[in-house]
mmCIF file of C-alpha atoms in Angstrom:
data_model
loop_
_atom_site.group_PDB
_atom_site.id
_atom_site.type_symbol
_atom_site.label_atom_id
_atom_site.label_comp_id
_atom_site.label_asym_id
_atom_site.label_seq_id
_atom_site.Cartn_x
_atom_site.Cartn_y
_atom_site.Cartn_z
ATOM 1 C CA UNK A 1 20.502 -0.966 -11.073
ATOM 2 C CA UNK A 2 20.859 1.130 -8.039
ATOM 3 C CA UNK A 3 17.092 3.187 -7.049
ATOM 4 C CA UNK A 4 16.954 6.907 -7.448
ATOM 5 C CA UNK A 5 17.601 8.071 -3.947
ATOM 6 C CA UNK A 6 14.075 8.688 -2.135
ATOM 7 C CA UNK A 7 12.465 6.278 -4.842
ATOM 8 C CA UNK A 8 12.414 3.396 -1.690
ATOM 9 C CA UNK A 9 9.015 1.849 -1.010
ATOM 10 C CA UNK A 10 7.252 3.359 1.797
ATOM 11 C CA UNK A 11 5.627 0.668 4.672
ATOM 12 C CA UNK A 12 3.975 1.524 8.085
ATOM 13 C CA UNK A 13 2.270 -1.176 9.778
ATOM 14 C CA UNK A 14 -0.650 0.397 11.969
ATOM 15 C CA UNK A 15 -3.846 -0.811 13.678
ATOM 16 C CA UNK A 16 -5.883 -3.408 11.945
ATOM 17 C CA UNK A 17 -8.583 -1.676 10.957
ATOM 18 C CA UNK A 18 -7.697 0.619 8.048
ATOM 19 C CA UNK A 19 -5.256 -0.352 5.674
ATOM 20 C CA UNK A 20 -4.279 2.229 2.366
ATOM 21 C CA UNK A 21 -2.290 1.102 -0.631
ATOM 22 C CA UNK A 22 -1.027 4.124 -2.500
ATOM 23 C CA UNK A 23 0.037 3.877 -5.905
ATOM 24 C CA UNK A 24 2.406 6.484 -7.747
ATOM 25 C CA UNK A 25 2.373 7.444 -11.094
ATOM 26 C CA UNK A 26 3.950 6.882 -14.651
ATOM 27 C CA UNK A 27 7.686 7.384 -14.595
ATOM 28 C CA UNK A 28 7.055 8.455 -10.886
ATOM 29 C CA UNK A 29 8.486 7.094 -7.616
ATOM 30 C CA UNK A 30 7.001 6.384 -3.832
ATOM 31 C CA UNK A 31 8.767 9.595 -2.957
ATOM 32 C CA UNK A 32 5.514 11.359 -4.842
ATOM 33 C CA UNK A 33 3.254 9.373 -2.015
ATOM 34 C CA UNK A 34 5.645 9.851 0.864
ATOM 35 C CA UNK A 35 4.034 12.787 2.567
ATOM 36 C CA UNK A 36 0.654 11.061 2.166
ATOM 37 C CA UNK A 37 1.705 7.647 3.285
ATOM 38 C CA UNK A 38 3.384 9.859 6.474
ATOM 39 C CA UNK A 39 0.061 11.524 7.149
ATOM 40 C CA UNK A 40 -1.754 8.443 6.825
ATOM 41 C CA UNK A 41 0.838 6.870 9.282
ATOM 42 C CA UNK A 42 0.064 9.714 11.710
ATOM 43 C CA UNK A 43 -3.168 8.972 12.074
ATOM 44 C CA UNK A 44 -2.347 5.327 12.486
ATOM 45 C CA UNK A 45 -3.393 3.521 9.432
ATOM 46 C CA UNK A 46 -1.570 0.433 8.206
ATOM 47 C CA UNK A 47 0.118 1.739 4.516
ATOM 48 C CA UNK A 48 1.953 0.178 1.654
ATOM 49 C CA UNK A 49 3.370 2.370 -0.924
ATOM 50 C CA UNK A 50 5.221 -0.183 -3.573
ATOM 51 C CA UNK A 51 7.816 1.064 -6.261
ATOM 52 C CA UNK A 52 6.370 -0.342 -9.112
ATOM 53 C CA UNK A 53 8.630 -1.918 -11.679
ATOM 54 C CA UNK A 54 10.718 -0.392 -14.030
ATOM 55 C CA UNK A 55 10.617 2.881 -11.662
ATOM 56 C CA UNK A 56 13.084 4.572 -10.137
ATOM 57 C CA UNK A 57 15.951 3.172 -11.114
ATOM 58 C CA UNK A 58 16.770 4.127 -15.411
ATOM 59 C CA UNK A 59 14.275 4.824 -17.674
ATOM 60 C CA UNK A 60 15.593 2.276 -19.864
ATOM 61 C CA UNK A 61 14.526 -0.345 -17.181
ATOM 62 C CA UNK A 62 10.722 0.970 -17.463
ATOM 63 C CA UNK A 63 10.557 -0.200 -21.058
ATOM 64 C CA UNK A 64 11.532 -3.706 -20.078
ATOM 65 C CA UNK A 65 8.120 -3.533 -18.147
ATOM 66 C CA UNK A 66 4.784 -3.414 -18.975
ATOM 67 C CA UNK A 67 1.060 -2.635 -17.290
ATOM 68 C CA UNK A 68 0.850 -6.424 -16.203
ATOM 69 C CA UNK A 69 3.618 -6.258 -14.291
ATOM 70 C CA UNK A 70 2.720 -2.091 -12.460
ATOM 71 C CA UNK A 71 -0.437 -3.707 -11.973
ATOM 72 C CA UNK A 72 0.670 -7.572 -10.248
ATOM 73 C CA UNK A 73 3.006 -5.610 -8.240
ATOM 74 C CA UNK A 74 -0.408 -3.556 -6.277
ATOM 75 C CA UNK A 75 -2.557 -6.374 -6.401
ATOM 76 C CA UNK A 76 0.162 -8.481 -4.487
ATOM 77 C CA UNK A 77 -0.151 -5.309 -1.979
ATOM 78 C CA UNK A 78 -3.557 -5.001 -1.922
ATOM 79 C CA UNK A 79 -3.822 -9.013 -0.976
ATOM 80 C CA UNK A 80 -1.160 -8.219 2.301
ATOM 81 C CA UNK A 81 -3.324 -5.734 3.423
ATOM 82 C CA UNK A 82 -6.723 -7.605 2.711
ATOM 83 C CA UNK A 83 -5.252 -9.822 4.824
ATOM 84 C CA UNK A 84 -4.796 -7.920 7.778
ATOM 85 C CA UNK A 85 -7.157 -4.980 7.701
ATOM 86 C CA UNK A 86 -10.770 -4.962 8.200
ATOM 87 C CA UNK A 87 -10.863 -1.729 5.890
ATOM 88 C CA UNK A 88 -8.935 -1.923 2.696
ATOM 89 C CA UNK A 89 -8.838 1.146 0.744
ATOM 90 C CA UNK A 90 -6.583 2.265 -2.853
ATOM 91 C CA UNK A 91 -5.773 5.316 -3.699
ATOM 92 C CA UNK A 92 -3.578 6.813 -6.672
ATOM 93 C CA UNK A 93 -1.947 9.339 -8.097
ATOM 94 C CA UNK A 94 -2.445 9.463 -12.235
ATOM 95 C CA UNK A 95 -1.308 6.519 -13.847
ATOM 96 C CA UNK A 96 -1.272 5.184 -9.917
ATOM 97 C CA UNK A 97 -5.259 5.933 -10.339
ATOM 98 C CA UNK A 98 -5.349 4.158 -13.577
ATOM 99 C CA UNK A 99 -4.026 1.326 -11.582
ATOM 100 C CA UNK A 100 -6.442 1.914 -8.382
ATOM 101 C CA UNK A 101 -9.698 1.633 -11.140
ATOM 102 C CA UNK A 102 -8.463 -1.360 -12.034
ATOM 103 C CA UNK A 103 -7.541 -2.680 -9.147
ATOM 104 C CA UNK A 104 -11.421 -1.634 -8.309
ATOM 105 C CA UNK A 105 -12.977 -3.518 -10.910
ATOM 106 C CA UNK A 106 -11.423 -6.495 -10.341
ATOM 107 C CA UNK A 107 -11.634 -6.757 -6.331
ATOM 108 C CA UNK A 108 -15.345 -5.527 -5.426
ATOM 109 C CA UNK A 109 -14.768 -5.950 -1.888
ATOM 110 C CA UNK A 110 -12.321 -2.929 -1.784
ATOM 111 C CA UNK A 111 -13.434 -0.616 0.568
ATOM 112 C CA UNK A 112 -13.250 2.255 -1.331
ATOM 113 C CA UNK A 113 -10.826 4.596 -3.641
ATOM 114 C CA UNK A 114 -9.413 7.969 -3.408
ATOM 115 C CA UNK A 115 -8.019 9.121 -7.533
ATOM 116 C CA UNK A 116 -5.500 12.251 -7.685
ATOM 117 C CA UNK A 117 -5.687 13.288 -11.196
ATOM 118 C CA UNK A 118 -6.551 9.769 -12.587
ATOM 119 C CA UNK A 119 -5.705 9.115 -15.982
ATOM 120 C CA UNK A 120 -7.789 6.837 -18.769
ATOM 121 C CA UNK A 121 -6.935 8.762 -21.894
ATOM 122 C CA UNK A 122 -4.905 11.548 -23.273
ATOM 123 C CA UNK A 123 -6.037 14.179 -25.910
ATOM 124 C CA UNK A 124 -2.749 14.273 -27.732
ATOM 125 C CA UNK A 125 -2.560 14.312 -31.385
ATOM 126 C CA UNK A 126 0.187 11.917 -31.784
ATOM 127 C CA UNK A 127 -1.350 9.401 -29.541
ATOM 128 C CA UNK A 128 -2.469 6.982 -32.530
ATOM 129 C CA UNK A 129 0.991 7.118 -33.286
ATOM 130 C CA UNK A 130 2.415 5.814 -30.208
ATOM 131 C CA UNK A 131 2.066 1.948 -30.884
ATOM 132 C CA UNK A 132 4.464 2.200 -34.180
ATOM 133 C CA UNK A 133 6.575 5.011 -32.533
ATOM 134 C CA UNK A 134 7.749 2.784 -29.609
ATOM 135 C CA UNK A 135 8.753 0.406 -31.435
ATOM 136 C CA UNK A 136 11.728 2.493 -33.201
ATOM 137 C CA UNK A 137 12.083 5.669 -30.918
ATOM 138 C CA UNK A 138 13.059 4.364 -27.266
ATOM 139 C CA UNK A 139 11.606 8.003 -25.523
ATOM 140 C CA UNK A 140 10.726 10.802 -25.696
ATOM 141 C CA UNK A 141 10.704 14.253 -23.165
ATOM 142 C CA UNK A 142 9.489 13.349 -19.583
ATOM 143 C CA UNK A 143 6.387 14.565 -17.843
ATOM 144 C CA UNK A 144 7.774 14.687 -13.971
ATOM 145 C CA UNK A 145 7.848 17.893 -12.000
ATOM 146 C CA UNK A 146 4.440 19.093 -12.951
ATOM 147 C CA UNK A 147 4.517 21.262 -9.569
ATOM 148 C CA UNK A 148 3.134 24.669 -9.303
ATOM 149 C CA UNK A 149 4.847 24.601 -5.452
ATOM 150 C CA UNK A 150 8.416 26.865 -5.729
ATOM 151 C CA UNK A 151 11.204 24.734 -4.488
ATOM 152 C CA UNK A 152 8.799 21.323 -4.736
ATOM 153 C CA UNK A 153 10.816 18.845 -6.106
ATOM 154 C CA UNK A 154 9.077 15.235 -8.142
ATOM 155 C CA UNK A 155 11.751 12.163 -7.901
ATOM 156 C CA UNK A 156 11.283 11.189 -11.570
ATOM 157 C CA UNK A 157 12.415 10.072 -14.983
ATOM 158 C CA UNK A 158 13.664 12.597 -17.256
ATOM 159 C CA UNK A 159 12.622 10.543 -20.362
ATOM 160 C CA UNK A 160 9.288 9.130 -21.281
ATOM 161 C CA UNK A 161 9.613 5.558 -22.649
ATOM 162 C CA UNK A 162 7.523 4.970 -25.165
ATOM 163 C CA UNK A 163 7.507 0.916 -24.925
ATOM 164 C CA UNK A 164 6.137 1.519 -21.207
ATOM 165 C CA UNK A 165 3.655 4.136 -22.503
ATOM 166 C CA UNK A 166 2.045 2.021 -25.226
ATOM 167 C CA UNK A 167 1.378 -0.889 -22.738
ATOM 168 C CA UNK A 168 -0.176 2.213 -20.421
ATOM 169 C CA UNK A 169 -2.317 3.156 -23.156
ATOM 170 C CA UNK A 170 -2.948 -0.680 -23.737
ATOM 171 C CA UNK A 171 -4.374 -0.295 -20.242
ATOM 172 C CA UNK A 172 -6.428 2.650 -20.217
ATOM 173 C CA UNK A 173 -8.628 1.017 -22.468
ATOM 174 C CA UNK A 174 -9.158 -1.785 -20.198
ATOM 175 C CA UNK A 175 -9.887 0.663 -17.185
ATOM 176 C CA UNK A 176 -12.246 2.764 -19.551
ATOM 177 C CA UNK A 177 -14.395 -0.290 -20.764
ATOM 178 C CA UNK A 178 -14.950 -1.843 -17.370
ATOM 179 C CA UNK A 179 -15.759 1.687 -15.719
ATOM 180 C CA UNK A 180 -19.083 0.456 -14.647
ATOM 181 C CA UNK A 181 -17.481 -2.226 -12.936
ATOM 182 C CA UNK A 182 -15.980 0.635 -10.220
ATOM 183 C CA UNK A 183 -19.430 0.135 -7.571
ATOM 184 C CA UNK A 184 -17.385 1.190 -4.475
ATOM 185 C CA UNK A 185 -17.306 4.614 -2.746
ATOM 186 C CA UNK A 186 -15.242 6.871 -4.828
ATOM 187 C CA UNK A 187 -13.518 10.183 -3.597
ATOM 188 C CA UNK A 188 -12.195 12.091 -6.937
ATOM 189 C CA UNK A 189 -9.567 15.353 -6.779
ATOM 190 C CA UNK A 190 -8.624 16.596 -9.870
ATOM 191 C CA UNK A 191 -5.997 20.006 -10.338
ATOM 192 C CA UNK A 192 -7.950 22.841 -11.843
ATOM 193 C CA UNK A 193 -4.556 23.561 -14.014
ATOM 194 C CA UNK A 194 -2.578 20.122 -14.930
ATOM 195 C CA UNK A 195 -0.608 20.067 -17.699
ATOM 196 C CA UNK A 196 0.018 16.198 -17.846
ATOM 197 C CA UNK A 197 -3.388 14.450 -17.506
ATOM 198 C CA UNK A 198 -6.434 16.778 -19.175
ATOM 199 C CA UNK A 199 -9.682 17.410 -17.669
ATOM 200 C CA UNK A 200 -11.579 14.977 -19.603
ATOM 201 C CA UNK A 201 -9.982 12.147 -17.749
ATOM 202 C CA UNK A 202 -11.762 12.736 -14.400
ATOM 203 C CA UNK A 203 -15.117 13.128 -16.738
ATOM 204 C CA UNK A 204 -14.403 10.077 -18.183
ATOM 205 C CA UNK A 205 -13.997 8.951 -14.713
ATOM 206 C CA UNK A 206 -16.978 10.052 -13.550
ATOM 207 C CA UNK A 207 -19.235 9.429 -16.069
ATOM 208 C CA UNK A 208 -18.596 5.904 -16.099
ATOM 209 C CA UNK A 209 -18.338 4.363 -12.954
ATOM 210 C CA UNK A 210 -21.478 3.175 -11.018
ATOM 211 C CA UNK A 211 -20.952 3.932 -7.178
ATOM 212 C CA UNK A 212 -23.696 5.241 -5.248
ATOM 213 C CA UNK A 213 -20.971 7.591 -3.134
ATOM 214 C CA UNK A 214 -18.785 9.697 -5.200
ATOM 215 C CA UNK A 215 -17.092 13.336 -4.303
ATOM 216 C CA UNK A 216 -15.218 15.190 -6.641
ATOM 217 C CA UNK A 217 -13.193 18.070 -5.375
ATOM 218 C CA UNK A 218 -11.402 20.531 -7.127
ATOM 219 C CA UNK A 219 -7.642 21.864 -6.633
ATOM 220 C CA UNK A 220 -7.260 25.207 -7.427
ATOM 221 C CA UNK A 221 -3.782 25.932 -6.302
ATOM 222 C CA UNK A 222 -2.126 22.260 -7.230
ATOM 223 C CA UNK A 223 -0.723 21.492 -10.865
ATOM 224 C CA UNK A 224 -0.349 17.334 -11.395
ATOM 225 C CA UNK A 225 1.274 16.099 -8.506
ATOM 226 C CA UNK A 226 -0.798 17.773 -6.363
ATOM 227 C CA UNK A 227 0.521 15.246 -3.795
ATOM 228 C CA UNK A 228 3.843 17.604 -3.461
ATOM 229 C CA UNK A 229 1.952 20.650 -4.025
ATOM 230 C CA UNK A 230 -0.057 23.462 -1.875
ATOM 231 C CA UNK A 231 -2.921 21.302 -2.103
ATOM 232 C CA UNK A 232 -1.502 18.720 -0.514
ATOM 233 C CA UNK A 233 -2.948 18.956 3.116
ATOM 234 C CA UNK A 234 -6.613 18.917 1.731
ATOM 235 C CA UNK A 235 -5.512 16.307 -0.135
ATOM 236 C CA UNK A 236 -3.907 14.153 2.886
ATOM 237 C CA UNK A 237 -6.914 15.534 5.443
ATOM 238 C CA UNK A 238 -9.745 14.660 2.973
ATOM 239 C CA UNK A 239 -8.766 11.051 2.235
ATOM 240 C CA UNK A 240 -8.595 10.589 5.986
ATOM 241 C CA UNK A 241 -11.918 11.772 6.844
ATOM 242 C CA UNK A 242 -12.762 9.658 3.468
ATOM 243 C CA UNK A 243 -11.448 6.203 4.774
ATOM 244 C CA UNK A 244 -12.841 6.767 8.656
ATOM 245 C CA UNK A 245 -16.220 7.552 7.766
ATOM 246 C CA UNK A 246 -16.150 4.400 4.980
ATOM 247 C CA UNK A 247 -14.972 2.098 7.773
ATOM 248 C CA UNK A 248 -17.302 3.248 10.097
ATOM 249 C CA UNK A 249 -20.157 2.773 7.948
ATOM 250 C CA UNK A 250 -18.925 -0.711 6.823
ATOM 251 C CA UNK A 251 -18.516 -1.609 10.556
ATOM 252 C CA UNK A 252 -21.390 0.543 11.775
ATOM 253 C CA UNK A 253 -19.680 2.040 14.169
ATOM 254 C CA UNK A 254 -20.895 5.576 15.762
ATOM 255 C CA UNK A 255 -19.364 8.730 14.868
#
């Protein structure tokens, strides 16, 4: 199956001593982490942006996948650059921050994690529904282009498949009962108005993990992908200042 134009991986190999995986979200493509990844290339950190699988080719081929396989696909990143960065950092963009928790819990020597509108949980109605659902509706109406940016444009699915998004929710259960597993320095920004992932997620977020250095900031002018949106240059400058002062302390190096 051919990928969605723009849906390509993004890879910059930099200096050794900061690497960032970036993770994208549900139905979403690297194109959402492009302009990140750039920035972070800029500055000269070492990036990896995977397209998970399933993504950007037809939403019928995300329903063929399931959280296991979103999730083997980062940690196989996250092991390259462990391997050749003294810093190793995750960050992700909703269901990519689902995947970054995780991803936390299960490697403690991470060096830290930045979350973009993280999501553990949704308040929807006819979530209970969702495991009988997908098994005889194959989707439903998608959720890309959450922008409030005129002229901002999300490389997405259309459709929602509802086989992926039971194993998601399979997931987010996982990530919410090993919360206070997350220990590492945490750098939350959440979109004031987003009208994919509620509010509650980042308090869920919050409230759970157990790291001694957490920041939440707030995005007033950014709907969900705030990564494409007018908040995106406090979002790109703020996880850079993030990662350097993290590596410096790990390192104890002067500032």
């Amino acid at each position: 199956m051919p990928v969605l134009p723009g849906a390509e991986p993004f890879v910059h190999d930099g200096s050794d001593d900061i690497g960032v995986l970036l993770c994208h979200g549900f139905t979403g493509t690297p194109q959402s982490m492009r302009d990140w990844g750039e920035h972070l290339a800029a500055d000269g950190i070492t990036v990896r942006c995977p397209r998970l699988p399933g993504h950007g080719t037809d939403w019928r081929d995300l329903n063929r996948t399931g959280w296991a396989d979103w999730y083997a696909a980062v940690d196989r990143e996250l092991a390259e650059l462990s391997g050749r960065c003294r810093s190793v950092f995750a960050f992700g963009l909703s269901m990519g921050g689902t995947l970054t928790l995780r991803l936390a819990q299960n490697h403690p020597e991470l060096s830290g994690i930045v979350l973009v509108n993280p999501s553990v949980t949704t308040l929807r109605r006819d979530a209970f529904l969702l495991p009988a659902l997908s098994r005889v509706v194959p989707s439903i109406a998608g959720v890309a282009g959450d922008i409030a940016k005129p002229g901002a444009v999300e490389v997405g699915y259309d459709r929602t498949p509802l086989r992926a998004a039971a194993s998601l929710q399979r997931l987010w259960r996982l990530v919410r009962g090993d919360l206070g597993r997350v220990r590492q320095p945490v750098l939350l920004m959440r979109s004031a108005t987003d009208h994919v992932v509620e509010p509650v997620n980042s308090r869920i977020v919050l409230d759970g993990i157990r790291s001694g250095d957490v920041t939440e900031v707030v995005l007033r002018d950014s709907f969900h992908v705030a990564t494409l949106d007018h908040d995106a240059p406090s979002v790109f400058a703020g996880s850079v200042e993030f990662v350097h002062r993290i590596h410096r302390e790990r390192v104890e190096e002067p500032a």
